JSON list of C-alpha atoms in Angstrom, two decimals:
[
{"chain": "A", "resi": 1, "resn": "MET", "atom": "CA", "xyz": [2.44, -30.68, 16.29]},
{"chain": "A", "resi": 2, "resn": "SER", "atom": "CA", "xyz": [5.63, -28.74, 16.83]},
{"chain": "A", "resi": 3, "resn": "ILE", "atom": "CA", "xyz": [6.18, -25.15, 15.21]},
{"chain": "A", "resi": 4, "resn": "GLN", "atom": "CA", "xyz": [9.86, -23.84, 15.02]},
{"chain": "A", "resi": 5, "resn": "VAL", "atom": "CA", "xyz": [10.59, -20.55, 13.74]},
{"chain": "A", "resi": 6, "resn": "ARG", "atom": "CA", "xyz": [14.55, -19.92, 12.38]},
{"chain": "A", "resi": 7, "resn": "GLU", "atom": "CA", "xyz": [16.56, -17.81, 9.90]},
{"chain": "A", "resi": 8, "resn": "ALA", "atom": "CA", "xyz": [16.63, -18.80, 6.22]},
{"chain": "A", "resi": 9, "resn": "THR", "atom": "CA", "xyz": [20.07, -19.87, 5.12]},
{"chain": "A", "resi": 10, "resn": "LEU", "atom": "CA", "xyz": [21.14, -20.70, 1.17]},
{"chain": "A", "resi": 11, "resn": "GLU", "atom": "CA", "xyz": [20.27, -24.30, 1.92]},
{"chain": "A", "resi": 12, "resn": "ASP", "atom": "CA", "xyz": [16.76, -23.37, 2.12]},
{"chain": "A", "resi": 13, "resn": "ALA", "atom": "CA", "xyz": [16.16, -21.42, -0.97]},
{"chain": "A", "resi": 14, "resn": "ALA", "atom": "CA", "xyz": [14.56, -24.74, -2.96]},
{"chain": "A", "resi": 15, "resn": "ASP", "atom": "CA", "xyz": [11.83, -25.00, -0.09]},
{"chain": "A", "resi": 16, "resn": "MET", "atom": "CA", "xyz": [11.21, -21.06, -0.12]},
{"chain": "A", "resi": 17, "resn": "GLY", "atom": "CA", "xyz": [10.93, -21.10, -3.92]},
{"chain": "A", "resi": 18, "resn": "CYS", "atom": "CA", "xyz": [8.29, -23.97, -3.48]},
{"chain": "A", "resi": 19, "resn": "ILE", "atom": "CA", "xyz": [6.28, -22.30, -0.87]},
{"chain": "A", "resi": 20, "resn": "HIS", "atom": "CA", "xyz": [6.37, -18.75, -2.63]},
{"chain": "A", "resi": 21, "resn": "VAL", "atom": "CA", "xyz": [4.80, -20.32, -5.99]},
{"chain": "A", "resi": 22, "resn": "ALA", "atom": "CA", "xyz": [2.31, -22.41, -3.94]},
{"chain": "A", "resi": 23, "resn": "ALA", "atom": "CA", "xyz": [1.54, -19.83, -2.01]},
{"chain": "A", "resi": 24, "resn": "TRP", "atom": "CA", "xyz": [0.93, -17.36, -4.94]},
{"chain": "A", "resi": 25, "resn": "ARG", "atom": "CA", "xyz": [-1.23, -19.54, -6.73]},
{"chain": "A", "resi": 26, "resn": "ALA", "atom": "CA", "xyz": [-3.86, -20.12, -4.33]},
{"chain": "A", "resi": 27, "resn": "ALA", "atom": "CA", "xyz": [-3.95, -16.73, -2.48]},
{"chain": "A", "resi": 28, "resn": "TYR", "atom": "CA", "xyz": [-3.97, -15.09, -6.12]},
{"chain": "A", "resi": 29, "resn": "ALA", "atom": "CA", "xyz": [-6.25, -17.57, -7.81]},
{"chain": "A", "resi": 30, "resn": "GLY", "atom": "CA", "xyz": [-8.72, -15.53, -9.57]},
{"chain": "A", "resi": 31, "resn": "LEU", "atom": "CA", "xyz": [-6.99, -12.09, -9.01]},
{"chain": "A", "resi": 32, "resn": "MET", "atom": "CA", "xyz": [-4.45, -13.03, -11.58]},
{"chain": "A", "resi": 33, "resn": "PRO", "atom": "CA", "xyz": [-4.63, -14.62, -15.07]},
{"chain": "A", "resi": 34, "resn": "ALA", "atom": "CA", "xyz": [-4.63, -18.44, -14.34]},
{"chain": "A", "resi": 35, "resn": "GLU", "atom": "CA", "xyz": [-1.89, -18.76, -17.29]},
{"chain": "A", "resi": 36, "resn": "PHE", "atom": "CA", "xyz": [0.57, -16.24, -15.48]},
{"chain": "A", "resi": 37, "resn": "LEU", "atom": "CA", "xyz": [-0.13, -18.25, -11.95]},
{"chain": "A", "resi": 38, "resn": "GLU", "atom": "CA", "xyz": [0.47, -21.81, -13.86]},
{"chain": "A", "resi": 39, "resn": "GLY", "atom": "CA", "xyz": [3.48, -20.30, -15.56]},
{"chain": "A", "resi": 40, "resn": "LEU", "atom": "CA", "xyz": [5.40, -19.22, -12.39]},
{"chain": "A", "resi": 41, "resn": "ASP", "atom": "CA", "xyz": [8.74, -20.75, -12.46]},
{"chain": "A", "resi": 42, "resn": "GLU", "atom": "CA", "xyz": [9.80, -22.53, -9.17]},
{"chain": "A", "resi": 43, "resn": "GLU", "atom": "CA", "xyz": [13.54, -22.32, -10.22]},
{"chain": "A", "resi": 44, "resn": "ARG", "atom": "CA", "xyz": [13.38, -18.74, -10.98]},
{"chain": "A", "resi": 45, "resn": "PHE", "atom": "CA", "xyz": [11.87, -18.01, -7.22]},
{"chain": "A", "resi": 46, "resn": "VAL", "atom": "CA", "xyz": [14.74, -20.16, -6.10]},
{"chain": "A", "resi": 47, "resn": "ALA", "atom": "CA", "xyz": [17.06, -18.17, -7.80]},
{"chain": "A", "resi": 48, "resn": "ASN", "atom": "CA", "xyz": [15.76, -14.99, -6.19]},
{"chain": "A", "resi": 49, "resn": "TRP", "atom": "CA", "xyz": [15.88, -16.31, -2.91]},
{"chain": "A", "resi": 50, "resn": "VAL", "atom": "CA", "xyz": [19.41, -17.43, -3.06]},
{"chain": "A", "resi": 51, "resn": "ARG", "atom": "CA", "xyz": [20.02, -13.48, -4.42]},
{"chain": "A", "resi": 52, "resn": "HIS", "atom": "CA", "xyz": [18.07, -12.30, -1.41]},
{"chain": "A", "resi": 53, "resn": "ILE", "atom": "CA", "xyz": [19.81, -14.26, 1.09]},
{"chain": "A", "resi": 54, "resn": "SER", "atom": "CA", "xyz": [23.36, -13.81, -0.52]},
{"chain": "A", "resi": 55, "resn": "GLU", "atom": "CA", "xyz": [22.56, -10.27, -0.63]},
{"chain": "A", "resi": 56, "resn": "GLN", "atom": "CA", "xyz": [20.86, -10.16, 2.82]},
{"chain": "A", "resi": 57, "resn": "GLU", "atom": "CA", "xyz": [17.95, -7.89, 1.13]},
{"chain": "A", "resi": 58, "resn": "GLY", "atom": "CA", "xyz": [15.66, -8.10, 4.15]},
{"chain": "A", "resi": 59, "resn": "GLN", "atom": "CA", "xyz": [15.77, -10.68, 6.91]},
{"chain": "A", "resi": 60, "resn": "PRO", "atom": "CA", "xyz": [13.87, -13.83, 5.98]},
{"chain": "A", "resi": 61, "resn": "TRP", "atom": "CA", "xyz": [12.52, -16.38, 8.47]},
{"chain": "A", "resi": 62, "resn": "LEU", "atom": "CA", "xyz": [11.17, -19.75, 8.09]},
{"chain": "A", "resi": 63, "resn": "ALA", "atom": "CA", "xyz": [8.81, -21.79, 10.05]},
{"chain": "A", "resi": 64, "resn": "GLU", "atom": "CA", "xyz": [8.98, -25.26, 10.27]},
{"chain": "A", "resi": 65, "resn": "LEU", "atom": "CA", "xyz": [5.97, -27.62, 11.03]},
{"chain": "A", "resi": 66, "resn": "ASN", "atom": "CA", "xyz": [7.29, -31.10, 12.64]},
{"chain": "A", "resi": 67, "resn": "GLY", "atom": "CA", "xyz": [10.42, -30.66, 10.90]},
{"chain": "A", "resi": 68, "resn": "ARG", "atom": "CA", "xyz": [9.38, -29.61, 7.35]},
{"chain": "A", "resi": 69, "resn": "VAL", "atom": "CA", "xyz": [9.74, -25.87, 6.35]},
{"chain": "A", "resi": 70, "resn": "VAL", "atom": "CA", "xyz": [6.03, -24.35, 5.70]},
{"chain": "A", "resi": 71, "resn": "ALA", "atom": "CA", "xyz": [6.01, -20.74, 5.49]},
{"chain": "A", "resi": 72, "resn": "MET", "atom": "CA", "xyz": [8.26, -17.88, 5.56]},
{"chain": "A", "resi": 73, "resn": "THR", "atom": "CA", "xyz": [8.59, -14.11, 5.99]},
{"chain": "A", "resi": 74, "resn": "THR", "atom": "CA", "xyz": [10.59, -11.22, 5.39]},
{"chain": "A", "resi": 75, "resn": "ILE", "atom": "CA", "xyz": [11.17, -8.16, 7.53]},
{"chain": "A", "resi": 76, "resn": "GLY", "atom": "CA", "xyz": [13.14, -4.98, 7.02]},
{"chain": "A", "resi": 77, "resn": "PRO", "atom": "CA", "xyz": [13.07, -1.13, 6.96]},
{"chain": "A", "resi": 78, "resn": "TYR", "atom": "CA", "xyz": [10.07, 0.41, 5.21]},
{"chain": "A", "resi": 79, "resn": "ARG", "atom": "CA", "xyz": [10.64, 0.82, 1.40]},
{"chain": "A", "resi": 80, "resn": "ASP", "atom": "CA", "xyz": [9.68, 4.05, -0.71]},
{"chain": "A", "resi": 81, "resn": "ARG", "atom": "CA", "xyz": [10.13, 5.82, 2.77]},
{"chain": "A", "resi": 82, "resn": "SER", "atom": "CA", "xyz": [9.03, 9.56, 3.20]},
{"chain": "A", "resi": 83, "resn": "SER", "atom": "CA", "xyz": [9.04, 11.49, 6.52]},
{"chain": "A", "resi": 84, "resn": "GLU", "atom": "CA", "xyz": [5.57, 10.37, 7.54]},
{"chain": "A", "resi": 85, "resn": "ASP", "atom": "CA", "xyz": [5.77, 6.59, 6.38]},
{"chain": "A", "resi": 86, "resn": "PRO", "atom": "CA", "xyz": [6.24, 3.50, 8.69]},
{"chain": "A", "resi": 87, "resn": "SER", "atom": "CA", "xyz": [9.72, 2.80, 9.80]},
{"chain": "A", "resi": 88, "resn": "GLY", "atom": "CA", "xyz": [9.48, -1.02, 9.38]},
{"chain": "A", "resi": 89, "resn": "GLU", "atom": "CA", "xyz": [7.89, -3.21, 6.95]},
{"chain": "A", "resi": 90, "resn": "LEU", "atom": "CA", "xyz": [6.76, -6.96, 6.58]},
{"chain": "A", "resi": 91, "resn": "TYR", "atom": "CA", "xyz": [7.74, -7.49, 3.15]},
{"chain": "A", "resi": 92, "resn": "MET", "atom": "CA", "xyz": [5.99, -10.50, 2.89]},
{"chain": "A", "resi": 93, "resn": "LEU", "atom": "CA", "xyz": [4.43, -13.82, 4.58]},
{"chain": "A", "resi": 94, "resn": "ASN", "atom": "CA", "xyz": [3.69, -16.98, 2.71]},
{"chain": "A", "resi": 95, "resn": "CYS", "atom": "CA", "xyz": [2.77, -19.99, 3.81]},
{"chain": "A", "resi": 96, "resn": "HIS", "atom": "CA", "xyz": [2.19, -23.35, 1.82]},
{"chain": "A", "resi": 97, "resn": "PRO", "atom": "CA", "xyz": [-1.48, -24.32, 1.65]},
{"chain": "A", "resi": 98, "resn": "LYS", "atom": "CA", "xyz": [-1.10, -27.58, 2.90]},
{"chain": "A", "resi": 99, "resn": "ALA", "atom": "CA", "xyz": [-0.35, -25.81, 6.12]},
{"chain": "A", "resi": 100, "resn": "PHE", "atom": "CA", "xyz": [-3.37, -23.02, 6.32]},
{"chain": "A", "resi": 101, "resn": "GLY", "atom": "CA", "xyz": [-5.21, -23.39, 9.65]},
{"chain": "A", "resi": 102, "resn": "THR", "atom": "CA", "xyz": [-2.03, -25.11, 11.45]},
{"chain": "A", "resi": 103, "resn": "GLY", "atom": "CA", "xyz": [-1.17, -21.80, 13.36]},
{"chain": "A", "resi": 104, "resn": "VAL", "atom": "CA", "xyz": [2.09, -21.74, 11.55]},
{"chain": "A", "resi": 105, "resn": "ALA", "atom": "CA", "xyz": [1.72, -18.28, 10.12]},
{"chain": "A", "resi": 106, "resn": "LYS", "atom": "CA", "xyz": [0.12, -16.83, 13.42]},
{"chain": "A", "resi": 107, "resn": "VAL", "atom": "CA", "xyz": [3.47, -17.96, 14.98]},
{"chain": "A", "resi": 108, "resn": "LEU", "atom": "CA", "xyz": [5.71, -16.50, 12.32]},
{"chain": "A", "resi": 109, "resn": "HIS", "atom": "CA", "xyz": [4.20, -13.53, 11.96]},
{"chain": "A", "resi": 110, "resn": "ALA", "atom": "CA", "xyz": [4.52, -12.73, 15.62]},
{"chain": "A", "resi": 111, "resn": "HIS", "atom": "CA", "xyz": [7.96, -13.82, 15.43]},
{"chain": "A", "resi": 112, "resn": "GLY", "atom": "CA", "xyz": [8.31, -10.97, 12.48]},
{"chain": "A", "resi": 113, "resn": "ILE", "atom": "CA", "xyz": [6.61, -8.61, 14.92]},
{"chain": "A", "resi": 114, "resn": "HIS", "atom": "CA", "xyz": [9.36, -9.22, 17.68]},
{"chain": "A", "resi": 115, "resn": "GLN", "atom": "CA", "xyz": [12.19, -8.90, 15.24]},
{"chain": "A", "resi": 116, "resn": "LEU", "atom": "CA", "xyz": [10.70, -5.65, 13.91]},
{"chain": "A", "resi": 117, "resn": "GLN", "atom": "CA", "xyz": [10.65, -4.36, 17.46]},
{"chain": "A", "resi": 118, "resn": "GLN", "atom": "CA", "xyz": [13.85, -5.66, 18.43]},
{"chain": "A", "resi": 119, "resn": "GLN", "atom": "CA", "xyz": [15.41, -3.81, 15.33]},
{"chain": "A", "resi": 120, "resn": "GLY", "atom": "CA", "xyz": [14.08, -0.65, 17.01]},
{"chain": "A", "resi": 121, "resn": "TYR", "atom": "CA", "xyz": [11.10, -0.08, 15.00]},
{"chain": "A", "resi": 122, "resn": "GLU", "atom": "CA", "xyz": [8.15, 1.95, 16.42]},
{"chain": "A", "resi": 123, "resn": "THR", "atom": "CA", "xyz": [5.76, 1.10, 13.28]},
{"chain": "A", "resi": 124, "resn": "ALA", "atom": "CA", "xyz": [5.41, -1.07, 10.50]},
{"chain": "A", "resi": 125, "resn": "ALA", "atom": "CA", "xyz": [3.55, -1.49, 7.20]},
{"chain": "A", "resi": 126, "resn": "LEU", "atom": "CA", "xyz": [2.90, -4.06, 4.54]},
{"chain": "A", "resi": 127, "resn": "TRP", "atom": "CA", "xyz": [0.76, -4.39, 1.32]},
{"chain": "A", "resi": 128, "resn": "VAL", "atom": "CA", "xyz": [-1.68, -6.98, 0.64]},
{"chain": "A", "resi": 129, "resn": "ALA", "atom": "CA", "xyz": [-4.14, -7.49, -2.35]},
{"chain": "A", "resi": 130, "resn": "THR", "atom": "CA", "xyz": [-7.12, -5.82, -1.88]},
{"chain": "A", "resi": 131, "resn": "ASP", "atom": "CA", "xyz": [-9.39, -8.60, -2.90]},
{"chain": "A", "resi": 132, "resn": "ASN", "atom": "CA", "xyz": [-7.74, -11.27, -1.00]},
{"chain": "A", "resi": 133, "resn": "PRO", "atom": "CA", "xyz": [-10.08, -11.21, 1.98]},
{"chain": "A", "resi": 134, "resn": "ARG", "atom": "CA", "xyz": [-8.39, -14.46, 3.74]},
{"chain": "A", "resi": 135, "resn": "ALA", "atom": "CA", "xyz": [-4.91, -12.30, 3.96]},
{"chain": "A", "resi": 136, "resn": "ARG", "atom": "CA", "xyz": [-6.94, -9.20, 5.15]},
{"chain": "A", "resi": 137, "resn": "ARG", "atom": "CA", "xyz": [-8.72, -11.11, 8.15]},
{"chain": "A", "resi": 138, "resn": "PHE", "atom": "CA", "xyz": [-5.55, -12.66, 9.16]},
{"chain": "A", "resi": 139, "resn": "TYR", "atom": "CA", "xyz": [-3.65, -9.24, 9.18]},
{"chain": "A", "resi": 140, "resn": "GLU", "atom": "CA", "xyz": [-6.73, -7.65, 11.02]},
{"chain": "A", "resi": 141, "resn": "ARG", "atom": "CA", "xyz": [-6.73, -10.12, 13.82]},
{"chain": "A", "resi": 142, "resn": "GLU", "atom": "CA", "xyz": [-3.15, -9.68, 14.31]},
{"chain": "A", "resi": 143, "resn": "GLY", "atom": "CA", "xyz": [-3.45, -5.93, 15.00]},
{"chain": "A", "resi": 144, "resn": "TRP", "atom": "CA", "xyz": [-2.99, -4.39, 11.47]},
{"chain": "A", "resi": 145, "resn": "SER", "atom": "CA", "xyz": [-5.25, -1.53, 9.89]},
{"chain": "A", "resi": 146, "resn": "ALA", "atom": "CA", "xyz": [-5.67, -0.57, 6.73]},
{"chain": "A", "resi": 147, "resn": "ASP", "atom": "CA", "xyz": [-4.73, 3.16, 6.28]},
{"chain": "A", "resi": 148, "resn": "GLY", "atom": "CA", "xyz": [-6.15, 4.41, 3.23]},
{"chain": "A", "resi": 149, "resn": "ARG", "atom": "CA", "xyz": [-3.20, 4.43, 1.14]},
{"chain": "A", "resi": 150, "resn": "VAL", "atom": "CA", "xyz": [-3.37, 1.88, -2.17]},
{"chain": "A", "resi": 151, "resn": "ARG", "atom": "CA", "xyz": [-1.57, 1.22, -4.91]},
{"chain": "A", "resi": 152, "resn": "THR", "atom": "CA", "xyz": [-1.67, -0.66, -8.15]},
{"chain": "A", "resi": 153, "resn": "GLU", "atom": "CA", "xyz": [1.28, -3.39, -9.05]},
{"chain": "A", "resi": 154, "resn": "THR", "atom": "CA", "xyz": [1.10, -5.34, -12.48]},
{"chain": "A", "resi": 155, "resn": "PHE", "atom": "CA", "xyz": [1.95, -9.11, -12.46]},
{"chain": "A", "resi": 156, "resn": "GLY", "atom": "CA", "xyz": [2.23, -11.17, -15.91]},
{"chain": "A", "resi": 157, "resn": "GLY", "atom": "CA", "xyz": [0.42, -8.25, -17.54]},
{"chain": "A", "resi": 158, "resn": "SER", "atom": "CA", "xyz": [-2.52, -7.73, -15.14]},
{"chain": "A", "resi": 159, "resn": "ASP", "atom": "CA", "xyz": [-2.91, -5.05, -12.52]},
{"chain": "A", "resi": 160, "resn": "LEU", "atom": "CA", "xyz": [-3.46, -6.01, -8.90]},
{"chain": "A", "resi": 161, "resn": "ASP", "atom": "CA", "xyz": [-4.82, -3.55, -6.52]},
{"chain": "A", "resi": 162, "resn": "GLU", "atom": "CA", "xyz": [-2.82, -3.36, -2.99]},
{"chain": "A", "resi": 163, "resn": "THR", "atom": "CA", "xyz": [-4.02, -1.68, 0.43]},
{"chain": "A", "resi": 164, "resn": "ARG", "atom": "CA", "xyz": [-1.22, -0.61, 2.74]},
{"chain": "A", "resi": 165, "resn": "TYR", "atom": "CA", "xyz": [-2.04, -1.85, 6.77]},
{"chain": "A", "resi": 166, "resn": "THR", "atom": "CA", "xyz": [-0.13, -0.42, 9.59]},
{"chain": "A", "resi": 167, "resn": "ILE", "atom": "CA", "xyz": [0.60, -1.17, 12.99]},
{"chain": "A", "resi": 168, "resn": "THR", "atom": "CA", "xyz": [2.39, 0.41, 16.10]},
{"chain": "A", "resi": 169, "resn": "LEU", "atom": "CA", "xyz": [4.88, -2.04, 17.45]}
]
């Protein structure tokens, strides 16, 4: 099994849209309305990734498993920053469900952390669905800790509680 990590390009937007939709459907089943998840428009996600990459919003990285793109992460400066907030952020880490358990997410996560360190960040944060035990266990195994901050985001007319995790880099 060969895992390679590389920076995303515009040519990767279609793969990224597919992974994003598949990952959301797997991760948020039971947390978001089924109709909302089924209605996710892959082409809209592709268009969003084209925009993100073109406008350099965050830094997207991809993981390939045996030559196929199966996971992605995006990092950058912490959004909604105040003086006591962490400096960097792991905006997202999504893995296609077919690649769950392969170690791809762990490798990609380590790369994202390394990139944040290389960019001079000393701390980082991420937001994860409070009721997503799989994701929370993953991040806790990788050294992240819930810091007590929570927020509620609305997706498809449904509220989703998120917990902030932080890490010292």
